[in-house]
PDB file of C-alpha atoms in Angstrom:
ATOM      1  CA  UNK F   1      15.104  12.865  -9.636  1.00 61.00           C
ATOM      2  CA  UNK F   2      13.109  12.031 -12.219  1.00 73.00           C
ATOM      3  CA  UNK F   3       9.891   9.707 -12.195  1.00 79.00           C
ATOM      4  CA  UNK F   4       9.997   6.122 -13.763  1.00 83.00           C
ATOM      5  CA  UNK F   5       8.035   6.132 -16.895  1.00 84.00           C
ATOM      6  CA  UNK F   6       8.611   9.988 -18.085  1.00 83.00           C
ATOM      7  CA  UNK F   7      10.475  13.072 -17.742  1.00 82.00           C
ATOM      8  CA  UNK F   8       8.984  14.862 -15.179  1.00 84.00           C
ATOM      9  CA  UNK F   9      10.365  15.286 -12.324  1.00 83.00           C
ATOM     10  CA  UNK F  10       7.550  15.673  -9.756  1.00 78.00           C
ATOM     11  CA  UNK F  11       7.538  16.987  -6.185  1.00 76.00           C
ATOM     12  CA  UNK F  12       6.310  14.715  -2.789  1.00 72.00           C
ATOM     13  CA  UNK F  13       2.328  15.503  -2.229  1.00 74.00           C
ATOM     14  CA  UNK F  14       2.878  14.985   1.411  1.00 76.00           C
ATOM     15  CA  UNK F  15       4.722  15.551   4.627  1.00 76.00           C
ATOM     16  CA  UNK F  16       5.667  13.472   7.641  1.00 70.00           C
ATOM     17  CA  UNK F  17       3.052  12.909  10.095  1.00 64.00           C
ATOM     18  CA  UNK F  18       3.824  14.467  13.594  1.00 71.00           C
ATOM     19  CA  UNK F  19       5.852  12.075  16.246  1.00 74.00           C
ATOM     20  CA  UNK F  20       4.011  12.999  19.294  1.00 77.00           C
ATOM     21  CA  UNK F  21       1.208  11.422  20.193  1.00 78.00           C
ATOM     22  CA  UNK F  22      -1.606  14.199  20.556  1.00 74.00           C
ATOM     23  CA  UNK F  23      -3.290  15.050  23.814  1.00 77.00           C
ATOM     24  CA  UNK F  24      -6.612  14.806  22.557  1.00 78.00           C
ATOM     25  CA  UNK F  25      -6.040  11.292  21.129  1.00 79.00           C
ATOM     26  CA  UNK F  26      -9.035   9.393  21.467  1.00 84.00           C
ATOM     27  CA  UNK F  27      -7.329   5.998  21.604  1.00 89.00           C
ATOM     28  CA  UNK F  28      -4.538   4.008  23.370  1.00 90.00           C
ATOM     29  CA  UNK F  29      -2.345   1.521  21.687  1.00 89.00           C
ATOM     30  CA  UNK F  30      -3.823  -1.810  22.943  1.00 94.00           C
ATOM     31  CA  UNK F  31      -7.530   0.207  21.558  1.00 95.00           C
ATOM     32  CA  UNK F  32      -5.899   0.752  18.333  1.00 95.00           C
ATOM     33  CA  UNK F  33      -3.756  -3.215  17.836  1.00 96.00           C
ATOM     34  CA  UNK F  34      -7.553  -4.222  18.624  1.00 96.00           C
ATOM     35  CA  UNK F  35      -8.919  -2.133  15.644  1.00 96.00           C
ATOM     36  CA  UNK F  36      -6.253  -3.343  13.175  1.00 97.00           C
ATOM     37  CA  UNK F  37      -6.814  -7.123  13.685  1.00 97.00           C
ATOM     38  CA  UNK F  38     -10.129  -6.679  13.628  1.00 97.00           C
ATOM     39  CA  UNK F  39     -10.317  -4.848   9.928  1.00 97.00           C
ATOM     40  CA  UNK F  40      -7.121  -7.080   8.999  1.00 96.00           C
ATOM     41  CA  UNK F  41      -9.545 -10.137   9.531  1.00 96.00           C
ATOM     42  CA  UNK F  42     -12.272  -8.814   7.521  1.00 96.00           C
ATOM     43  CA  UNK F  43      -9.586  -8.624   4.642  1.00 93.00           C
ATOM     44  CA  UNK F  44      -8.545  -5.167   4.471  1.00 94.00           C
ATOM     45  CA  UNK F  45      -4.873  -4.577   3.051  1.00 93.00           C
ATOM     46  CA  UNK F  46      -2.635  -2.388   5.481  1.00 94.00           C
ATOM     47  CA  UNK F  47      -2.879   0.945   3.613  1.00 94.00           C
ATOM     48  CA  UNK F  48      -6.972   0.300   3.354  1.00 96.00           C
ATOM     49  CA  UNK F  49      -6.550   0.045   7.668  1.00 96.00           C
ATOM     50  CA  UNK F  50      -4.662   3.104   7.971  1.00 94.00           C
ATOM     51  CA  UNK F  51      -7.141   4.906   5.897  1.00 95.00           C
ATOM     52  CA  UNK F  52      -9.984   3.820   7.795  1.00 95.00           C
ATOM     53  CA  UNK F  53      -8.023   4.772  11.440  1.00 94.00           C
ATOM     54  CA  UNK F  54      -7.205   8.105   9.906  1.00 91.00           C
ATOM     55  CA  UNK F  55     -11.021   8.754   8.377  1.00 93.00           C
ATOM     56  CA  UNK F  56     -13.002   7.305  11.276  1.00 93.00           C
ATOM     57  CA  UNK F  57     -11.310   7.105  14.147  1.00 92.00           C
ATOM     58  CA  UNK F  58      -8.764  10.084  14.082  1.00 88.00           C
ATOM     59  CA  UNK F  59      -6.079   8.284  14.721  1.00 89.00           C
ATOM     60  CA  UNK F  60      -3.171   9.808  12.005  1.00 85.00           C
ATOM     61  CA  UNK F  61      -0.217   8.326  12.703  1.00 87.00           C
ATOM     62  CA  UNK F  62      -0.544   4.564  14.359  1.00 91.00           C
ATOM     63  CA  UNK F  63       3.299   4.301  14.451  1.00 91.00           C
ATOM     64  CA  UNK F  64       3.522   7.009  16.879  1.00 89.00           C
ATOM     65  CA  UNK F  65      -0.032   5.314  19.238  1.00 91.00           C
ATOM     66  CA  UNK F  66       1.496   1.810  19.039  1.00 92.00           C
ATOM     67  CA  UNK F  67       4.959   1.603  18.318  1.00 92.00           C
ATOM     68  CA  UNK F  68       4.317  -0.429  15.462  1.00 93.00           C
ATOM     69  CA  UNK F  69       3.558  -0.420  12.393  1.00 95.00           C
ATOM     70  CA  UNK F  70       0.140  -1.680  11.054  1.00 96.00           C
ATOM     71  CA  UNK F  71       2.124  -4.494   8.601  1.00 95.00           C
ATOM     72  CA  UNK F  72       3.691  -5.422  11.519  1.00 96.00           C
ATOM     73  CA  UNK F  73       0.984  -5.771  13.678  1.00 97.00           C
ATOM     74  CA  UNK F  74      -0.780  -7.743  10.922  1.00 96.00           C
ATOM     75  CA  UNK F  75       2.041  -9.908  10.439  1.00 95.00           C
ATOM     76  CA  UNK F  76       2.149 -11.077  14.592  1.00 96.00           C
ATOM     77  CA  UNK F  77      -1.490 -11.735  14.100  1.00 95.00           C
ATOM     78  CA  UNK F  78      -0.819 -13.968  11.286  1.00 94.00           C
ATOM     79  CA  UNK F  79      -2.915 -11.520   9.055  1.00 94.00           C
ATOM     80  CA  UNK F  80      -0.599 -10.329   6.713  1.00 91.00           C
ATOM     81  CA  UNK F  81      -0.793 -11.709   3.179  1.00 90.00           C
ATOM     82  CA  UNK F  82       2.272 -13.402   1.712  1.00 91.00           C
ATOM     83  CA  UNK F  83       2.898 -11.067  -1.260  1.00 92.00           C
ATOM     84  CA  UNK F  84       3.856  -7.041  -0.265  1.00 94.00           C
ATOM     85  CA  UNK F  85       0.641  -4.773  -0.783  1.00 94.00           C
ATOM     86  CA  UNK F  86       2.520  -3.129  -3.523  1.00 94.00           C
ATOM     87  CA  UNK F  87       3.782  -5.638  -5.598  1.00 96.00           C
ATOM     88  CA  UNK F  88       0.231  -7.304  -5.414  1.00 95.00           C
ATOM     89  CA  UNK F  89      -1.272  -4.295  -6.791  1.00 95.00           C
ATOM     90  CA  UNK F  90       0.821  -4.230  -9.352  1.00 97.00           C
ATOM     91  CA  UNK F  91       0.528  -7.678 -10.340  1.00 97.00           C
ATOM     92  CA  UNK F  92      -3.466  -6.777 -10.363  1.00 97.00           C
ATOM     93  CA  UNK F  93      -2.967  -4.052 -12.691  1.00 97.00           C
ATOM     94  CA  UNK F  94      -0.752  -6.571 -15.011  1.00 98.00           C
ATOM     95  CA  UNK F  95      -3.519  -9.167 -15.351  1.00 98.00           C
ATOM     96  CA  UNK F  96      -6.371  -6.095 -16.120  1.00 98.00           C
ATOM     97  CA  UNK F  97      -4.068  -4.707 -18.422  1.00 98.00           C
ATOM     98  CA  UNK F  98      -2.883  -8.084 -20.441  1.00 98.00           C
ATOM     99  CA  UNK F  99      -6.626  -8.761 -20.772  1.00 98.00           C
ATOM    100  CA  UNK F 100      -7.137  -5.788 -22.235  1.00 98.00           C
ATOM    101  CA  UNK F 101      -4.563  -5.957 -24.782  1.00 97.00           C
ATOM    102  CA  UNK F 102      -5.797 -10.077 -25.502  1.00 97.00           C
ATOM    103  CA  UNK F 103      -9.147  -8.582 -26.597  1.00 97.00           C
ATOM    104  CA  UNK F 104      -7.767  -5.784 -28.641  1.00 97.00           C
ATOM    105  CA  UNK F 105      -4.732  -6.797 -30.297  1.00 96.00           C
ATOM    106  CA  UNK F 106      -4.429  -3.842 -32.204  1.00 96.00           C
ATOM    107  CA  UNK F 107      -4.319  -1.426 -29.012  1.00 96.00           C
ATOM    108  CA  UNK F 108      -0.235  -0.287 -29.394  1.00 97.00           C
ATOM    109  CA  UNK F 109      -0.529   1.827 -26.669  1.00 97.00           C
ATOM    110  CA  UNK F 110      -1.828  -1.093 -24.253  1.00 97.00           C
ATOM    111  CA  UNK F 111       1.241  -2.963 -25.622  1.00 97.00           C
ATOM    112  CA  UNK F 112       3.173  -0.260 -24.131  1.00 97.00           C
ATOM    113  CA  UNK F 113       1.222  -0.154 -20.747  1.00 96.00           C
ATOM    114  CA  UNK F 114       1.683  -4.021 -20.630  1.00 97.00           C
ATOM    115  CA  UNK F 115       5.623  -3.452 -21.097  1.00 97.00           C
ATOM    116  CA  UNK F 116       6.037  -0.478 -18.632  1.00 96.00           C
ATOM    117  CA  UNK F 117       3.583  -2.686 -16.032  1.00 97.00           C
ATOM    118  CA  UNK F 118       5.456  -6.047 -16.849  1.00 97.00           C
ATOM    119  CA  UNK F 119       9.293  -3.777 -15.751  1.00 97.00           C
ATOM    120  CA  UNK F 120       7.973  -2.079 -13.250  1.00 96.00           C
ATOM    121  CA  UNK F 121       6.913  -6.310 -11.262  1.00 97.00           C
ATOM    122  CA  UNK F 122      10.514  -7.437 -12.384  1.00 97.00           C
ATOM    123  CA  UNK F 123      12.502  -4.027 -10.702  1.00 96.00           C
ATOM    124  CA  UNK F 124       9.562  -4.918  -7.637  1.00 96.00           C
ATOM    125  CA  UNK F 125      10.636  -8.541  -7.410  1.00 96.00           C
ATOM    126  CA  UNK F 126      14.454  -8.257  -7.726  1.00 97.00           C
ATOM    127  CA  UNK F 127      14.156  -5.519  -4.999  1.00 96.00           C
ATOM    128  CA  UNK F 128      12.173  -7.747  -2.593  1.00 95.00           C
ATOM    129  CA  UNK F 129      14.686 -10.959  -3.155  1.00 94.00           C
ATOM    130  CA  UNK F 130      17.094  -8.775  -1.908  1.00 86.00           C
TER     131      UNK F 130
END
């Protein structure tokens, strides 16, 4: 299938991460629901926590340690933000991008990041009304 914005068609960069839970695992669920409310009230998004487990910690799958996803987790907590992670970002990239294009007017291929930017929140938005 091809990607959004072009014709290429593209191949996934990664694979699954592994069900079972390692024996070398240095943490337990409760450890790791701990760890995520603690960076989800210092304001890090859900993929930033992940990261962070994965980096630090060694922890590479927290599905598999807790049963849960780290939204999810978040969300129980009361630490999720109202907008999805994704759309936000986009929505981020929007307002850099239209600022852009207010300073230089003449920019045509800004206009054309604006448009592509602007369609890609709509599709984002009619898919989470759903």
């Amino acid at each position: 299938m091809a990607r959004m914005h072009s014709r290429d068609k593209g191949k996934s960069g990664s694979s699954k991460p592994i069900k079972a839970i390692p024996s070398w695992a240095p943490y337990k669920g409760k450890e790791v629901e701990k760890l995520i409310i603690k960076y989800g009230k210092e304001g890090k998004s859900a993929s930033e926590i992940g990261t962070l487990l994965r980096d630090k910690y060694g922890i590479n799958s927290v599905k598999a340690v807790t049963k849960k996803k780290v939204t999810t987790i978040l969300r129980e907590n009361k630490l999720a933000s109202e907008l999805p992670e994704d759309l936000l970002a986009l929505i981020r990239k929007l307002v850099a991008v239209k600022a852009h294009f207010e300073k230089n007017r003449q920019d045509m291929t800004c206009k054309h990041g604006v448009e592509l930017t602007s369609s890609k929140v709509r599709r984002l938005v009619k898919y989470y009304q759903k």
